[in-house]
Amino acid sequence: DAGVTQSPTHLIKTRGQHVTLRCSPISGHKSVSWYQQVLGQGPQFIFQYYEKEERGRGNFPDRFSARQFPNYSSELNVNALLLGDSALYLCASSSGTAKMGSNQPQHFGDGTRLSIL
Amino acid sequence: DAKTTQPNSMESNEEEPVHLPCNHSTISGTDYIHWYRQLPSQGPEYVIHGLTSNVNNRMASLAIAEDRKSSTLILHRATLRDAAVYYCILRDLAGGTSYGKLTFGQGTILTVHP
């Protein structure tokens, strides 16, 4: 079975531009989470979606937004890019309901490396 | 989220056991202890989790202290492929607003020598 897939794998943008990152979860997984990982640090939680609804949001500005589609794939959008947005963006999917979810392992993709010039 | 404390780095030799410690003195009764690892140039990978009892799976063992204020991830025979950053994470069973959230710390960088 295919794991979590993310596209693109690498992306270069300039300050002020916007970017859309895409994620396809493992088949059957209805929950998708997004994380930002700056070099040398652990991943930081951005968003979590379950059944197309936002279920959690980390401490990120409104320039960051996301959505989940009926097939449970997801997009992360970042507007007005800043140099500090350069990072590895990770998507994770998991199974289970909202009640069970906290105990279900999250399965990560290998991320999109975003570089801002 | 309750905080965890791990050593910044550890070293091991190939085919020897590795014990990775984690302190979580403020753990609550509904917090599960999860371990993930991140190999170079890859996303994090789930390793194991537990609540009170020790747990074993094909990848590792998790030993949980009786008072639950610390735990140890055990790799029985380290291989070069086990070189990674290991993260110890507490997850609230109740979920709620923290449902999808993993709170990663700095983790422990494990180096395995041939």
Coordinates of C-alpha atoms in Angstrom, one line a residue:
Chain A
D1 CA 0.0 0.0 0.0
A2 CA 1.2 3.5 -0.8
G3 CA 2.2 5.7 2.1
V4 CA 1.6 9.4 2.6
T5 CA 2.6 11.2 -0.6
Q6 CA 3.5 14.9 -0.8
S7 CA 4.1 17.1 -3.7
P8 CA 6.2 18.8 -4.8
T9 CA 9.3 17.4 -3.1
H10 CA 11.3 20.7 -3.5
L11 CA 10.1 24.2 -4.2
I12 CA 11.9 27.6 -4.4
K13 CA 9.9 30.8 -4.0
T14 CA 10.7 34.4 -3.4
R15 CA 9.5 36.7 -0.6
G16 CA 5.9 37.8 -1.0
Q17 CA 4.8 35.0 -3.2
H18 CA 2.3 32.3 -2.2
V19 CA 2.6 28.6 -2.3
T20 CA 0.4 25.5 -2.3
L21 CA 1.6 22.2 -1.0
R22 CA -0.3 19.0 -1.5
C23 CA -0.7 15.8 0.5
S24 CA -2.4 12.4 -0.2
P25 CA -3.0 10.4 2.9
I26 CA -2.9 6.6 3.2
S27 CA -5.9 5.0 1.8
G28 CA -8.7 4.9 4.4
H29 CA -7.2 7.6 6.6
K30 CA -9.5 10.5 7.2
S31 CA -7.3 12.6 9.4
V32 CA -4.5 14.8 7.9
S33 CA -2.1 17.0 9.9
W34 CA 0.5 19.5 8.7
Y35 CA 3.8 20.3 10.4
Q36 CA 6.6 22.7 9.8
Q37 CA 10.2 21.6 10.5
V38 CA 12.9 24.2 10.5
L39 CA 16.5 23.0 10.2
G40 CA 17.8 21.6 13.4
Q41 CA 14.4 21.5 15.2
G42 CA 11.6 19.1 15.7
P43 CA 8.4 19.4 13.7
Q44 CA 5.9 22.0 14.8
F45 CA 2.2 21.4 14.4
I46 CA 0.3 23.7 12.0
F47 CA -3.1 22.2 11.3
Q48 CA -5.2 19.0 11.7
Y49 CA -8.2 18.2 9.5
Y50 CA -10.6 15.4 10.0
E51 CA -13.6 14.7 7.7
K52 CA -12.9 18.0 6.0
E53 CA -13.2 20.1 9.1
E54 CA -10.4 21.8 10.9
R55 CA -9.9 20.1 14.3
G56 CA -6.8 21.8 15.5
R57 CA -4.5 24.7 14.8
G58 CA -1.0 25.5 16.0
N59 CA 0.5 28.9 16.7
F60 CA 1.0 30.1 13.1
P61 CA -0.2 33.3 11.5
D62 CA -3.3 33.7 9.3
R63 CA -1.0 33.5 6.3
F64 CA -1.2 29.8 6.7
S65 CA -4.3 28.0 5.7
A66 CA -5.4 24.5 4.7
R67 CA -8.3 22.5 3.5
Q68 CA -9.2 18.9 3.1
F69 CA -11.1 17.5 0.1
P70 CA -13.8 14.8 -0.1
N71 CA -11.2 12.2 -1.0
Y72 CA -9.3 13.3 2.2
S73 CA -6.3 14.7 0.4
S74 CA -5.2 18.1 1.7
E75 CA -3.6 21.3 0.7
L76 CA -1.5 23.7 2.8
N77 CA -1.4 27.3 1.5
V78 CA 1.0 30.0 2.6
N79 CA 0.6 33.6 1.5
A80 CA 3.0 36.5 1.6
L81 CA 6.0 34.2 2.0
L82 CA 8.8 35.3 4.4
L83 CA 12.4 34.2 4.6
G84 CA 11.5 32.5 7.9
D85 CA 9.0 30.2 6.1
S86 CA 11.9 28.3 4.6
A87 CA 11.4 24.8 6.1
L88 CA 10.5 21.2 5.5
Y89 CA 6.7 20.9 5.5
L90 CA 5.4 17.5 6.6
C91 CA 2.0 15.9 6.2
A92 CA 0.8 13.1 8.4
S93 CA -2.3 10.9 8.2
S94 CA -3.9 8.7 10.7
S95 CA -6.9 6.4 11.1
G96 CA -9.6 6.4 13.8
T97 CA -12.3 8.7 14.9
A98 CA -11.9 11.9 16.8
K99 CA -12.3 10.0 20.1
M100 CA -9.8 7.4 19.3
G101 CA -7.5 9.5 17.3
S102 CA -5.1 10.6 20.0
N103 CA -3.8 7.1 20.3
Q104 CA -3.5 6.3 16.7
P105 CA 0.0 6.5 15.2
Q106 CA 0.6 9.2 12.6
H107 CA 2.1 8.3 9.3
F108 CA 4.3 10.9 7.8
G109 CA 5.3 11.7 4.3
D110 CA 8.8 12.7 3.4
G111 CA 7.8 16.4 3.1
T112 CA 8.2 19.3 0.8
R113 CA 11.4 21.3 1.2
L114 CA 10.4 25.0 0.7
S115 CA 13.2 27.5 0.2
I116 CA 12.4 31.2 0.2
L117 CA 14.9 33.6 -1.6
Chain B
D1 CA 1.0 19.5 26.7
A2 CA 3.2 17.8 29.3
K3 CA 6.8 18.2 28.6
T4 CA 9.5 15.6 27.9
T5 CA 13.2 15.8 28.5
Q6 CA 15.7 13.7 26.4
P7 CA 19.5 13.8 26.1
N8 CA 20.7 15.7 23.1
S9 CA 22.7 12.9 21.7
M10 CA 23.8 9.3 22.3
E11 CA 26.2 6.9 20.6
S12 CA 26.2 3.1 20.2
N13 CA 28.0 0.4 18.4
E14 CA 26.4 -1.7 15.8
E15 CA 24.7 -4.9 17.1
E16 CA 24.7 -3.6 20.7
P17 CA 21.6 -2.7 22.7
V18 CA 20.6 0.9 23.0
H19 CA 18.6 2.5 25.8
L20 CA 17.2 5.9 25.0
P21 CA 15.8 7.6 28.1
C22 CA 13.0 10.1 28.4
N23 CA 11.8 12.0 31.5
H24 CA 8.2 13.2 31.8
S25 CA 7.7 14.1 35.4
T26 CA 4.5 16.1 34.7
I27 CA 2.7 13.3 32.9
S28 CA -1.0 13.0 33.5
G29 CA -3.0 9.8 34.0
T30 CA -4.4 10.0 30.5
D31 CA -1.1 10.7 28.7
Y32 CA 0.2 7.9 26.4
I33 CA 3.9 7.8 25.8
H34 CA 4.7 7.7 22.1
W35 CA 8.1 7.4 20.4
Y36 CA 8.9 8.4 16.8
R37 CA 12.1 8.5 15.0
Q38 CA 13.3 10.5 12.0
L39 CA 15.9 9.2 9.7
P40 CA 18.0 11.6 7.6
S41 CA 16.0 13.2 4.8
Q42 CA 12.8 11.4 5.8
G43 CA 9.6 12.3 7.7
P44 CA 9.2 11.0 11.2
E45 CA 8.3 7.3 11.7
Y46 CA 6.1 5.8 14.4
V47 CA 8.1 3.4 16.7
I48 CA 6.0 2.4 19.7
H49 CA 3.6 3.7 22.3
G50 CA 2.4 2.7 25.8
L51 CA 0.4 3.8 28.8
T52 CA 1.5 1.9 31.9
S53 CA 2.8 -1.6 31.0
N54 CA 6.0 -2.3 29.0
V55 CA 5.4 -2.9 25.3
N56 CA 7.2 -4.8 22.6
N57 CA 6.9 -4.7 18.9
R58 CA 9.1 -5.7 15.9
M59 CA 11.0 -2.4 16.1
A60 CA 11.7 -1.9 19.8
S61 CA 10.6 -2.2 23.4
L62 CA 9.3 0.5 25.6
A63 CA 10.0 0.2 29.4
I64 CA 7.8 2.5 31.5
A65 CA 8.7 3.4 35.1
E66 CA 6.2 2.4 37.8
D67 CA 5.5 6.0 38.6
R68 CA 5.3 6.8 34.8
K69 CA 7.6 9.8 35.2
S70 CA 10.2 8.3 32.9
S71 CA 10.4 5.7 30.1
T72 CA 13.2 4.1 28.1
L73 CA 13.1 3.1 24.4
I74 CA 15.1 -0.1 23.9
L75 CA 16.6 -1.1 20.6
H76 CA 17.8 -4.6 21.2
R77 CA 20.5 -4.7 18.5
A78 CA 21.3 -1.4 16.9
T79 CA 22.0 -1.3 13.2
L80 CA 23.4 1.5 11.1
R81 CA 19.9 2.0 9.8
D82 CA 18.8 2.9 13.4
A83 CA 20.9 6.1 13.3
A84 CA 18.2 8.8 13.6
V85 CA 16.7 11.5 15.8
Y86 CA 14.4 9.8 18.4
Y87 CA 11.5 11.8 19.8
C88 CA 9.6 11.0 23.0
I89 CA 6.1 12.5 22.9
L90 CA 3.1 12.5 25.3
R91 CA -0.3 12.3 23.8
D92 CA -3.5 12.9 25.8
L93 CA -5.9 10.0 25.5
A94 CA -8.8 12.4 25.8
G95 CA -7.8 14.1 22.6
G96 CA -10.1 17.1 22.3
T97 CA -8.4 20.2 20.9
S98 CA -5.1 18.4 20.9
Y99 CA -6.5 15.5 18.9
G100 CA -4.2 15.6 15.9
K101 CA -1.3 17.3 17.5
L102 CA 2.1 15.8 18.2
T103 CA 4.4 18.1 20.2
F104 CA 7.9 17.3 19.2
G105 CA 10.9 18.4 21.3
Q106 CA 14.5 18.4 20.2
G107 CA 14.8 14.7 20.5
T108 CA 17.9 12.5 20.9
I109 CA 20.3 12.2 18.0
L110 CA 21.5 8.5 17.9
T111 CA 24.8 7.8 16.2
V112 CA 25.6 4.1 15.5
H113 CA 29.2 3.2 14.9
P114 CA 30.1 0.2 12.7

